[in-house]
């Protein structure tokens, strides 16, 4: 069972609509600041979310579930992403949309289980023998290819490492040269190389080079203290899903038929329930030995009304298991049919599951709040909007939805550009609003002109 050298595989998020959100914007006592960290208003929901964050951090909430309910465009997804920001990158946060479970290739419950395990972290602390320091030299030694042919091969790599206490020159195996390249190590970086496995970890750029370029993306670290060769406590954060993947074997055997099978099927390793149980067993051993610590994170299921009765049942059962994350649901539905049944239930969620949820409510925004949010989005997208265009947008947003007016911004900037302007005027917004209608108006047109549409 491999537990080291596991690469973390966090899901990439598409949050372009929410890039302005940097956190929940609460003060020290947990009260919402009217406009902070990119969030405006919606005080109670933000304060409730703050309590959820505290509970997650103090590990008091594993296996519980929260539902965010409110009309469209009232910031449910935005607040969930703010929760992710508050948790930081050490606590796993796995976002998914209800409809993700419907795929022709993978079972619904399988998709759910995978995301479930992406939301549970494991922090592994190990004392390892390492070589650590600032890279002073990085020279590959090349020799003629012994197999003949063209080109040269790297036979050795010479790495100089410096700490506050001394320097050391290491002659390393060419395989380590590859990991050095993979981590994009250059002279001036602080790295450590694990003595046993040869794994290379780049920790950042050395402080000594801090003034050289002012790259924001760069993390500067101080010159390591102590000797180059030493014992070091290495902390690794992985999720249970990472461990599942690392231990999954490719399906099928070596005979012709299963080889063919592998060619036909998309390349996907199989993670079975048996494997998960096995991983759990090892994880529990590590925990008992004090090497590892469980970090239950958050599984966020947006548009939860898209789940059907089968997935709800499975989810309910998984929440009861010993290793479970906090689950946050969001929905904009009122009473609707639970998918896969003909039962009508609040939010389309089965009553027994609903009964264990804590519910956070989001409320529609006032005109001035909408104005603040639209202004914020304009700044984020680098657009200038005239004041009367802004008040027109916010008034329009009160009648339609916040999301609709936010979406008008970019096209309105295009009409402004065609007119040779850089600022958006009221007339641009009016023109765009007449070209693109909102959902409510569209629904109204449908009911009024029923006979003209295909049914
Ligand atoms: N309080 C807020 N402060 C700043 N921006 C907000 C706030 N609420 C919503 N937004 C922004 O408004 C847009 C719509 O909000 P969001 O997508 O969170 O709504 P939602 O409640 O998830 O709606 P739906 O039910 O349709 O999914 C997003 O771009 C979001 O970032
Ligand atoms: Mg949403």
Short mmCIF file of C-alpha atoms and ligand atoms in Angstrom, two decimals:
data_model
loop_
_atom_site.label_atom_id
_atom_site.label_comp_id
_atom_site.label_asym_id
_atom_site.label_seq_id
_atom_site.Cartn_x
_atom_site.Cartn_y
_atom_site.Cartn_z
CA UNK A 1 0.00 0.00 0.00
CA UNK A 2 1.50 3.28 -1.11
CA UNK A 3 0.93 6.20 1.14
CA UNK A 4 3.89 8.40 0.33
CA UNK A 5 4.55 10.05 -3.00
CA UNK A 6 0.87 10.63 -3.47
CA UNK A 7 0.09 13.65 -5.57
CA UNK A 8 -2.82 15.71 -4.44
CA UNK A 9 -5.47 15.94 -7.12
CA UNK A 10 -7.80 18.76 -6.16
CA UNK A 11 -10.56 19.49 -8.62
CA UNK A 12 -10.18 22.63 -10.63
CA UNK A 13 -12.98 25.07 -10.02
CA UNK A 14 -14.71 27.24 -12.53
CA UNK A 15 -15.44 30.31 -10.52
CA UNK A 16 -15.17 33.09 -13.05
CA UNK A 17 -18.51 34.51 -11.87
CA UNK A 18 -17.25 34.57 -8.31
CA UNK A 19 -13.66 35.81 -8.68
CA UNK A 20 -14.42 38.86 -6.55
CA UNK A 21 -15.13 36.70 -3.50
CA UNK A 22 -12.21 36.38 -1.11
CA UNK A 23 -13.87 35.17 2.07
CA UNK A 24 -16.90 35.57 4.30
CA UNK A 25 -15.99 39.08 5.49
CA UNK A 26 -16.77 38.55 9.17
CA UNK A 27 -15.29 40.49 12.09
CA UNK A 28 -13.50 38.88 15.05
CA UNK A 29 -16.72 38.14 16.88
CA UNK A 30 -18.22 36.51 13.82
CA UNK A 31 -20.55 39.31 12.75
CA UNK A 32 -20.88 40.15 9.08
CA UNK A 33 -19.30 43.39 7.92
CA UNK A 34 -21.78 44.91 5.45
CA UNK A 35 -19.25 44.96 2.61
CA UNK A 36 -16.08 42.96 3.07
CA UNK A 37 -14.01 40.29 1.32
CA UNK A 38 -16.08 40.83 -1.83
CA UNK A 39 -19.42 40.02 -0.18
CA UNK A 40 -22.27 42.47 0.23
CA UNK A 41 -25.18 42.11 2.68
CA UNK A 42 -26.81 38.69 3.23
CA UNK A 43 -25.64 39.06 6.84
CA UNK A 44 -27.38 36.15 8.59
CA UNK A 45 -26.39 33.63 5.94
CA UNK A 46 -22.75 34.77 6.12
CA UNK A 47 -22.74 34.60 9.91
CA UNK A 48 -24.25 31.11 9.80
CA UNK A 49 -21.58 30.13 7.26
CA UNK A 50 -18.95 31.49 9.64
CA UNK A 51 -20.20 29.13 12.35
CA UNK A 52 -20.01 26.24 9.91
CA UNK A 53 -16.38 27.19 9.18
CA UNK A 54 -15.58 27.21 12.91
CA UNK A 55 -17.22 23.82 13.35
CA UNK A 56 -15.28 22.35 10.46
CA UNK A 57 -12.03 23.75 11.79
CA UNK A 58 -12.66 22.38 15.27
CA UNK A 59 -13.66 19.05 13.67
CA UNK A 60 -17.00 19.03 15.42
CA UNK A 61 -19.18 18.64 12.43
CA UNK A 62 -18.16 15.62 10.40
CA UNK A 63 -21.14 13.72 9.06
CA UNK A 64 -23.49 16.64 9.36
CA UNK A 65 -25.21 18.46 6.58
CA UNK A 66 -26.27 22.02 5.85
CA UNK A 67 -28.71 23.25 3.23
CA UNK A 68 -28.56 26.70 1.69
CA UNK A 69 -31.96 27.59 0.35
CA UNK A 70 -33.08 30.76 -1.37
CA UNK A 71 -34.22 32.28 -4.67
CA UNK A 72 -31.89 32.31 -7.71
CA UNK A 73 -29.02 34.77 -7.62
CA UNK A 74 -29.08 35.35 -3.87
CA UNK A 75 -25.47 34.27 -3.33
CA UNK A 76 -25.74 30.61 -2.29
CA UNK A 77 -22.91 29.45 -4.52
CA UNK A 78 -20.97 32.61 -3.71
CA UNK A 79 -21.17 31.97 0.05
CA UNK A 80 -20.22 28.32 -0.37
CA UNK A 81 -17.08 29.39 -2.25
CA UNK A 82 -16.37 31.95 0.47
CA UNK A 83 -16.49 29.07 2.97
CA UNK A 84 -13.87 27.30 0.86
CA UNK A 85 -11.66 30.40 0.99
CA UNK A 86 -12.02 30.66 4.76
CA UNK A 87 -11.06 27.01 5.23
CA UNK A 88 -7.77 27.57 3.39
CA UNK A 89 -5.95 25.00 1.34
CA UNK A 90 -5.24 22.60 4.19
CA UNK A 91 -8.88 21.59 4.61
CA UNK A 92 -10.33 19.85 1.58
CA UNK A 93 -13.30 21.47 -0.13
CA UNK A 94 -14.87 19.55 -2.97
CA UNK A 95 -17.47 21.33 -5.07
CA UNK A 96 -19.84 19.45 -7.35
CA UNK A 97 -23.16 20.04 -9.07
CA UNK A 98 -26.04 17.61 -8.55
CA UNK A 99 -26.26 16.77 -12.23
CA UNK A 100 -22.64 15.54 -12.26
CA UNK A 101 -23.84 12.15 -11.06
CA UNK A 102 -25.54 11.42 -14.38
CA UNK A 103 -22.94 9.93 -16.64
CA UNK A 104 -23.22 7.03 -19.01
CA UNK A 105 -19.92 5.56 -17.91
CA UNK A 106 -19.85 5.72 -14.16
CA UNK A 107 -22.51 4.71 -11.67
CA UNK A 108 -24.28 7.58 -9.90
CA UNK A 109 -23.29 6.36 -6.47
CA UNK A 110 -19.72 5.93 -7.66
CA UNK A 111 -19.48 9.60 -8.65
CA UNK A 112 -20.89 10.57 -5.28
CA UNK A 113 -18.51 8.33 -3.37
CA UNK A 114 -15.52 9.69 -5.25
CA UNK A 115 -16.44 13.26 -4.36
CA UNK A 116 -17.20 12.19 -0.82
CA UNK A 117 -13.66 10.94 -0.45
CA UNK A 118 -12.20 14.01 -2.14
CA UNK A 119 -13.68 15.94 0.77
CA UNK A 120 -11.88 13.96 3.47
CA UNK A 121 -8.26 14.81 4.06
CA UNK A 122 -5.48 12.98 5.76
CA UNK A 123 -2.53 14.84 7.21
CA UNK A 124 0.48 12.57 7.38
CA UNK A 125 3.40 13.55 9.58
CA UNK A 126 6.58 11.63 9.15
CA UNK A 127 10.13 12.15 10.20
CA UNK A 128 12.30 11.62 7.17
CA UNK A 129 15.95 11.69 6.38
CA UNK A 130 16.44 14.54 3.94
CA UNK A 131 18.98 16.75 2.25
CA UNK A 132 17.73 20.29 2.48
CA UNK A 133 19.09 23.64 1.43
CA UNK A 134 19.31 26.44 -1.11
CA UNK A 135 20.45 25.17 -4.50
CA UNK A 136 23.84 26.66 -5.33
CA UNK A 137 24.67 24.40 -8.20
CA UNK A 138 22.72 22.18 -10.54
CA UNK A 139 24.80 20.46 -13.17
CA UNK A 140 23.82 17.39 -15.13
CA UNK A 141 26.82 15.29 -16.13
CA UNK A 142 26.39 13.93 -19.61
CA UNK A 143 28.01 10.92 -21.19
CA UNK A 144 27.83 9.30 -24.61
CA UNK A 145 24.82 7.06 -24.85
CA UNK A 146 26.16 3.60 -23.95
CA UNK A 147 23.58 1.97 -26.23
CA UNK A 148 25.09 3.77 -29.19
CA UNK A 149 22.99 6.00 -31.37
CA UNK A 150 22.75 9.72 -31.24
CA UNK A 151 22.60 12.13 -28.37
CA UNK A 152 23.87 11.96 -24.88
CA UNK A 153 22.37 10.75 -21.66
CA UNK A 154 22.57 12.20 -18.21
CA UNK A 155 24.60 9.83 -16.10
CA UNK A 156 24.66 11.89 -12.94
CA UNK A 157 23.53 15.17 -11.56
CA UNK A 158 25.53 17.34 -9.22
CA UNK A 159 23.55 19.41 -6.77
CA UNK A 160 25.06 21.91 -4.35
CA UNK A 161 22.97 22.66 -1.28
CA UNK A 162 23.56 25.46 1.21
CA UNK A 163 22.13 26.04 4.68
CA UNK A 164 22.91 28.56 7.37
CA UNK A 165 25.37 26.04 8.79
CA UNK A 166 27.19 24.70 5.78
CA UNK A 167 27.21 23.48 2.22
CA UNK A 168 27.27 20.06 0.66
CA UNK A 169 27.72 18.78 -2.85
CA UNK A 170 25.67 15.73 -3.79
CA UNK A 171 26.17 13.39 -6.72
CA UNK A 172 22.74 12.06 -7.57
CA UNK A 173 21.12 9.46 -9.74
CA UNK A 174 19.76 10.64 -13.13
CA UNK A 175 16.23 9.68 -12.05
CA UNK A 176 16.42 12.48 -9.50
CA UNK A 177 17.37 14.85 -12.30
CA UNK A 178 13.94 14.19 -13.78
CA UNK A 179 12.15 15.00 -10.55
CA UNK A 180 14.26 18.14 -10.25
CA UNK A 181 13.10 19.17 -13.69
CA UNK A 182 9.51 18.28 -12.93
CA UNK A 183 9.55 20.56 -9.88
CA UNK A 184 11.25 23.23 -12.04
CA UNK A 185 14.13 23.61 -9.62
CA UNK A 186 16.68 26.34 -10.37
CA UNK A 187 19.65 27.67 -8.47
CA UNK A 188 18.42 29.88 -5.69
CA UNK A 189 15.46 27.65 -4.83
CA UNK A 190 15.09 26.00 -1.46
CA UNK A 191 14.43 22.29 -1.85
CA UNK A 192 14.67 19.06 0.02
CA UNK A 193 15.44 15.61 -1.34
CA UNK A 194 14.23 12.58 0.58
CA UNK A 195 17.15 10.27 1.16
CA UNK A 196 15.19 7.03 0.83
CA UNK A 197 12.87 7.65 -2.07
CA UNK A 198 14.77 10.42 -3.86
CA UNK A 199 11.59 12.46 -4.02
CA UNK A 200 12.27 16.15 -4.58
CA UNK A 201 10.18 18.91 -3.07
CA UNK A 202 10.60 22.53 -3.99
CA UNK A 203 9.64 24.71 -1.03
CA UNK A 204 10.07 28.10 -2.63
CA UNK A 205 12.60 30.70 -3.65
CA UNK A 206 15.31 31.61 -1.18
CA UNK A 207 14.94 34.89 0.70
CA UNK A 208 18.31 36.03 -0.66
CA UNK A 209 16.73 36.41 -4.08
CA UNK A 210 13.63 38.22 -2.84
CA UNK A 211 14.48 41.62 -4.30
CA UNK A 212 15.61 40.28 -7.65
CA UNK A 213 12.17 40.09 -9.24
CA UNK A 214 8.92 41.07 -7.69
CA UNK A 215 6.87 38.10 -8.71
CA UNK A 216 3.74 37.80 -6.64
CA UNK A 217 3.23 34.16 -7.43
CA UNK A 218 6.59 33.31 -5.89
CA UNK A 219 6.80 32.12 -2.32
CA UNK A 220 9.95 33.17 -0.52
CA UNK A 221 11.36 31.01 2.22
CA UNK A 222 14.27 31.61 4.57
CA UNK A 223 17.57 29.78 4.22
CA UNK A 224 17.15 26.49 6.13
CA UNK A 225 18.87 26.24 9.49
CA UNK A 226 20.93 23.27 10.60
CA UNK A 227 22.92 20.84 8.52
CA UNK A 228 22.14 19.90 4.92
CA UNK A 229 21.75 16.25 5.83
CA UNK A 230 19.25 15.86 8.64
CA UNK A 231 16.00 14.42 9.95
CA UNK A 232 12.98 16.52 9.14
CA UNK A 233 9.31 16.33 9.97
CA UNK A 234 7.51 16.25 6.65
CA UNK A 235 3.80 17.04 6.57
CA UNK A 236 1.74 15.86 3.64
CA UNK A 237 -1.89 16.66 3.00
CA UNK A 238 -3.74 14.20 0.80
CA UNK A 239 -7.36 13.20 0.42
CA UNK A 240 -8.73 9.70 0.72
CA UNK A 241 -9.50 9.88 -2.97
CA UNK A 242 -5.83 10.52 -3.72
CA UNK A 243 -4.98 7.38 -1.79
CA UNK A 244 -7.66 5.37 -3.61
CA UNK A 245 -6.27 6.46 -6.98
CA UNK A 246 -2.68 5.78 -5.98
CA UNK A 247 -3.57 2.26 -4.94
CA UNK A 248 -5.97 1.36 -7.71
CA UNK A 249 -4.67 -1.23 -10.09
CA UNK A 250 -5.48 -1.10 -13.76
CA UNK A 251 -8.36 -3.38 -14.53
CA UNK A 252 -8.03 -6.78 -16.14
CA UNK A 253 -5.23 -9.29 -16.33
CA UNK A 254 -2.54 -10.09 -18.83
CA UNK A 255 -4.47 -12.39 -21.17
CA UNK A 256 -5.48 -11.29 -24.64
CA UNK A 257 -9.16 -10.77 -23.96
CA UNK A 258 -8.70 -8.41 -21.06
CA UNK A 259 -5.94 -6.57 -22.94
CA UNK A 260 -8.43 -6.02 -25.73
CA UNK A 261 -10.96 -4.91 -23.17
CA UNK A 262 -8.54 -2.32 -21.92
CA UNK A 263 -8.04 -0.99 -25.42
CA UNK A 264 -11.74 -0.62 -26.03
CA UNK A 265 -12.57 0.99 -22.73
CA UNK A 266 -11.47 4.48 -21.86
CA UNK A 267 -8.39 4.31 -19.72
CA UNK A 268 -9.78 4.41 -16.25
CA UNK A 269 -8.54 2.60 -13.22
CA UNK A 270 -11.13 0.92 -11.14
CA UNK A 271 -11.63 1.89 -7.55
CA UNK A 272 -13.68 -0.80 -5.89
CA UNK A 273 -15.42 -0.81 -2.55
CA UNK A 274 -12.97 -3.46 -1.45
CA UNK A 275 -10.05 -1.19 -2.25
CA UNK A 276 -11.66 1.67 -0.33
CA UNK A 277 -12.13 -0.57 2.69
CA UNK A 278 -8.50 -1.56 2.46
CA UNK A 279 -7.37 2.05 2.24
CA UNK A 280 -9.58 2.87 5.23
CA UNK A 281 -7.96 0.08 7.21
CA UNK A 282 -4.46 1.36 6.53
CA UNK A 283 -5.56 4.91 7.25
CA UNK A 284 -6.97 3.82 10.61
CA UNK A 285 -3.70 2.09 11.43
CA UNK A 286 -1.77 5.24 10.62
CA UNK A 287 -4.14 7.23 12.82
CA UNK A 288 -3.75 4.79 15.71
CA UNK A 289 0.02 5.02 15.41
CA UNK A 290 -0.19 8.79 15.57
CA UNK A 291 1.41 9.23 12.15
CA UNK A 292 -1.68 10.58 10.50
CA UNK A 293 -4.63 12.71 11.37
CA UNK A 294 -8.02 12.82 9.71
CA UNK A 295 -9.13 16.20 8.36
CA UNK A 296 -12.82 16.08 7.46
CA UNK A 297 -13.51 18.77 4.89
CA UNK A 298 -16.53 19.98 3.00
CA UNK A 299 -18.44 18.39 0.15
CA UNK A 300 -20.51 21.08 -1.56
CA UNK A 301 -23.38 19.81 -3.71
CA UNK A 302 -24.88 22.67 -5.67
CA UNK A 303 -28.32 22.31 -7.24
CA UNK A 304 -29.14 19.39 -5.01
CA UNK A 305 -32.64 19.04 -6.47
CA UNK A 306 -30.95 17.37 -9.45
CA UNK A 307 -30.13 14.29 -7.33
CA UNK A 308 -32.57 11.40 -7.44
CA UNK A 309 -33.95 9.15 -4.72
CA UNK A 310 -31.23 6.55 -5.23
CA UNK A 311 -28.40 9.02 -4.71
CA UNK A 312 -30.19 10.64 -1.78
CA UNK A 313 -30.50 7.28 -0.04
CA UNK A 314 -26.86 6.49 -0.69
CA UNK A 315 -25.80 9.90 0.57
CA UNK A 316 -27.88 9.56 3.70
CA UNK A 317 -26.24 6.25 4.48
CA UNK A 318 -22.73 7.56 3.77
CA UNK A 319 -23.29 10.43 6.18
CA UNK A 320 -23.77 7.84 8.93
CA UNK A 321 -20.40 6.21 8.32
CA UNK A 322 -17.48 6.79 10.65
CA UNK A 323 -15.41 8.73 8.12
CA UNK A 324 -17.54 11.47 6.61
CA UNK A 325 -17.12 15.10 5.60
CA UNK A 326 -19.56 17.91 6.20
CA UNK A 327 -21.96 18.16 3.31
CA UNK A 328 -23.33 21.51 2.19
CA UNK A 329 -26.28 21.45 -0.19
CA UNK A 330 -27.68 24.39 -2.13
CA UNK A 331 -30.92 24.74 -4.00
CA UNK A 332 -33.21 27.44 -5.36
CA UNK A 333 -36.25 25.16 -5.56
CA UNK A 334 -39.27 25.37 -3.33
CA UNK A 335 -41.58 22.39 -3.25
CA UNK A 336 -40.84 20.05 -6.11
CA UNK A 337 -40.82 16.41 -7.08
CA UNK A 338 -38.03 14.22 -5.74
CA UNK A 339 -36.38 12.88 -8.88
CA UNK A 340 -37.08 9.23 -9.51
CA UNK A 341 -40.35 9.34 -7.58
CA UNK A 342 -43.65 11.18 -7.87
CA UNK A 343 -43.48 12.49 -4.33
CA UNK A 344 -43.48 16.25 -3.88
CA UNK A 345 -41.22 17.45 -1.06
CA UNK A 346 -39.70 20.74 0.12
CA UNK A 347 -36.62 21.53 -2.04
CA UNK A 348 -37.07 18.14 -3.73
CA UNK A 349 -35.25 16.48 -0.83
CA UNK A 350 -36.61 13.34 0.92
CA UNK A 351 -38.10 14.24 4.31
CA UNK A 352 -35.89 11.96 6.40
CA UNK A 353 -32.75 13.56 4.94
CA UNK A 354 -34.26 17.04 5.19
CA UNK A 355 -34.87 16.39 8.86
CA UNK A 356 -31.18 16.15 9.63
CA UNK A 357 -30.19 19.30 7.78
CA UNK A 358 -29.43 22.68 9.26
CA UNK A 359 -30.95 25.18 6.87
CA UNK A 360 -29.39 28.52 5.98
CA UNK A 361 -31.72 30.91 4.19
CA UNK A 362 -30.63 33.50 1.63
CA UNK A 363 -32.88 36.48 0.94
CA UNK A 364 -33.33 38.71 -2.12
CA UNK A 365 -31.13 41.82 -2.21
CA UNK A 366 -32.22 45.41 -1.89
CA UNK A 367 -31.66 47.80 -4.78
CA UNK A 368 -28.67 49.43 -3.08
CA UNK A 369 -27.08 46.05 -2.35
CA UNK A 370 -27.50 45.07 -5.99
CA UNK A 371 -25.86 48.35 -6.96
CA UNK A 372 -22.88 47.59 -4.72
CA UNK A 373 -22.48 44.08 -6.15
CA UNK A 374 -22.78 45.24 -9.78
CA UNK A 375 -20.20 47.94 -9.08
CA UNK A 376 -17.90 45.34 -7.57
CA UNK A 377 -18.28 43.06 -10.58
CA UNK A 378 -17.58 45.97 -12.93
CA UNK A 379 -14.34 46.68 -11.08
CA UNK A 380 -13.39 42.99 -11.16
CA UNK A 381 -14.01 42.80 -14.89
CA UNK A 382 -12.15 46.08 -15.44
CA UNK A 383 -15.18 47.97 -16.76
CA UNK A 384 -16.19 51.57 -16.16
CA UNK A 385 -19.87 52.20 -15.65
CA UNK A 386 -21.54 55.62 -15.48
CA UNK A 387 -23.64 56.34 -12.42
CA UNK A 388 -27.01 56.46 -14.16
CA UNK A 389 -26.23 53.19 -15.96
CA UNK A 390 -25.44 51.70 -12.57
CA UNK A 391 -28.68 52.81 -10.99
CA UNK A 392 -30.59 51.61 -14.05
CA UNK A 393 -28.90 48.21 -13.70
CA UNK A 394 -29.67 47.92 -10.00
CA UNK A 395 -33.29 48.90 -10.51
CA UNK A 396 -33.51 46.34 -13.33
CA UNK A 397 -31.89 43.77 -11.04
CA UNK A 398 -34.59 44.27 -8.43
CA UNK A 399 -37.24 43.42 -11.00
CA UNK A 400 -35.33 40.53 -12.60
CA UNK A 401 -32.38 38.82 -10.92
CA UNK A 402 -28.92 39.84 -9.78
CA UNK A 403 -27.31 37.32 -12.07
CA UNK A 404 -29.11 38.73 -15.11
CA UNK A 405 -27.81 42.26 -14.59
CA UNK A 406 -24.29 41.00 -13.85
CA UNK A 407 -24.41 39.15 -17.15
CA UNK A 408 -25.42 42.32 -19.00
CA UNK A 409 -22.16 44.05 -18.08
CA UNK A 410 -19.83 42.46 -20.62
CA UNK A 411 -22.12 42.79 -23.67
CA UNK A 412 -22.89 46.39 -22.67
CA UNK A 413 -19.17 47.11 -22.63
CA UNK A 414 -19.02 45.84 -26.21
CA UNK A 415 -21.71 48.24 -27.46
CA UNK A 416 -19.87 51.02 -25.67
CA UNK A 417 -16.70 49.99 -27.46
CA UNK A 418 -18.42 49.99 -30.86
CA UNK A 419 -19.44 53.56 -30.08
CA UNK A 420 -15.80 54.37 -29.36
CA UNK A 421 -16.25 54.76 -25.61
CA UNK A 422 -14.59 53.04 -22.67
CA UNK A 423 -17.34 53.77 -20.13
CA UNK A 424 -20.72 52.05 -20.18
CA UNK A 425 -23.65 54.46 -20.49
CA UNK A 426 -27.30 53.87 -19.62
CA UNK A 427 -28.15 53.60 -23.34
CA UNK A 428 -25.74 50.66 -23.75
CA UNK A 429 -27.46 48.81 -20.93
CA UNK A 430 -30.90 49.59 -22.33
CA UNK A 431 -29.91 48.33 -25.75
CA UNK A 432 -28.47 45.09 -24.39
CA UNK A 433 -31.41 44.56 -22.03
CA UNK A 434 -33.76 44.81 -25.01
CA UNK A 435 -31.71 42.25 -26.95
CA UNK A 436 -31.33 39.72 -24.15
CA UNK A 437 -34.34 39.11 -21.99
CA UNK A 438 -34.29 37.61 -18.50
CA UNK A 439 -35.82 34.32 -17.42
CA UNK A 440 -38.92 35.85 -15.85
CA UNK A 441 -39.84 37.88 -18.96
CA UNK A 442 -39.16 34.89 -21.13
CA UNK A 443 -41.50 32.76 -19.07
CA UNK A 444 -44.15 35.46 -19.31
CA UNK A 445 -43.83 35.64 -23.09
CA UNK A 446 -44.19 31.86 -23.23
CA UNK A 447 -47.46 31.86 -21.34
CA UNK A 448 -48.83 34.79 -23.33
CA UNK A 449 -47.98 33.26 -26.72
CA UNK A 450 -48.57 29.63 -25.87
CA UNK A 451 -50.20 28.87 -29.21
CA UNK A 452 -47.17 30.06 -31.23
CA UNK A 453 -44.67 27.70 -29.66
CA UNK A 454 -44.27 23.97 -30.17
CA UNK A 455 -45.53 21.97 -27.25
N1 LIG B 1 -23.65 39.00 -1.27
C1 LIG B 1 -22.96 39.03 -2.41
N2 LIG B 1 -21.88 39.81 -2.51
C2 LIG B 1 -21.19 39.86 -3.68
N3 LIG B 1 -21.50 39.16 -4.77
C3 LIG B 1 -22.58 38.37 -4.74
C4 LIG B 1 -23.36 38.26 -3.55
N4 LIG B 1 -24.37 37.41 -3.79
C5 LIG B 1 -24.23 37.00 -5.05
N5 LIG B 1 -23.16 37.57 -5.64
C6 LIG B 1 -22.74 37.34 -7.04
O1 LIG B 1 -23.92 37.33 -7.82
C7 LIG B 1 -23.91 36.27 -8.77
C8 LIG B 1 -25.04 35.30 -8.52
O2 LIG B 1 -24.91 34.70 -7.24
P1 LIG B 1 -24.85 33.12 -6.99
O3 LIG B 1 -24.41 32.42 -8.22
O4 LIG B 1 -24.08 32.87 -5.77
O5 LIG B 1 -26.39 32.85 -6.74
P2 LIG B 1 -27.11 31.51 -6.30
O6 LIG B 1 -27.87 31.83 -5.06
O7 LIG B 1 -26.14 30.38 -6.25
O8 LIG B 1 -28.15 31.33 -7.48
P3 LIG B 1 -28.76 29.99 -8.13
O9 LIG B 1 -29.84 29.53 -7.19
O10 LIG B 1 -29.33 30.45 -9.42
O11 LIG B 1 -27.65 29.01 -8.25
C9 LIG B 1 -22.55 35.64 -8.66
O12 LIG B 1 -21.70 36.24 -9.59
C10 LIG B 1 -22.13 35.98 -7.25
O13 LIG B 1 -20.72 36.00 -7.13
MG1 LIG B 2 -25.84 28.68 -7.46
#
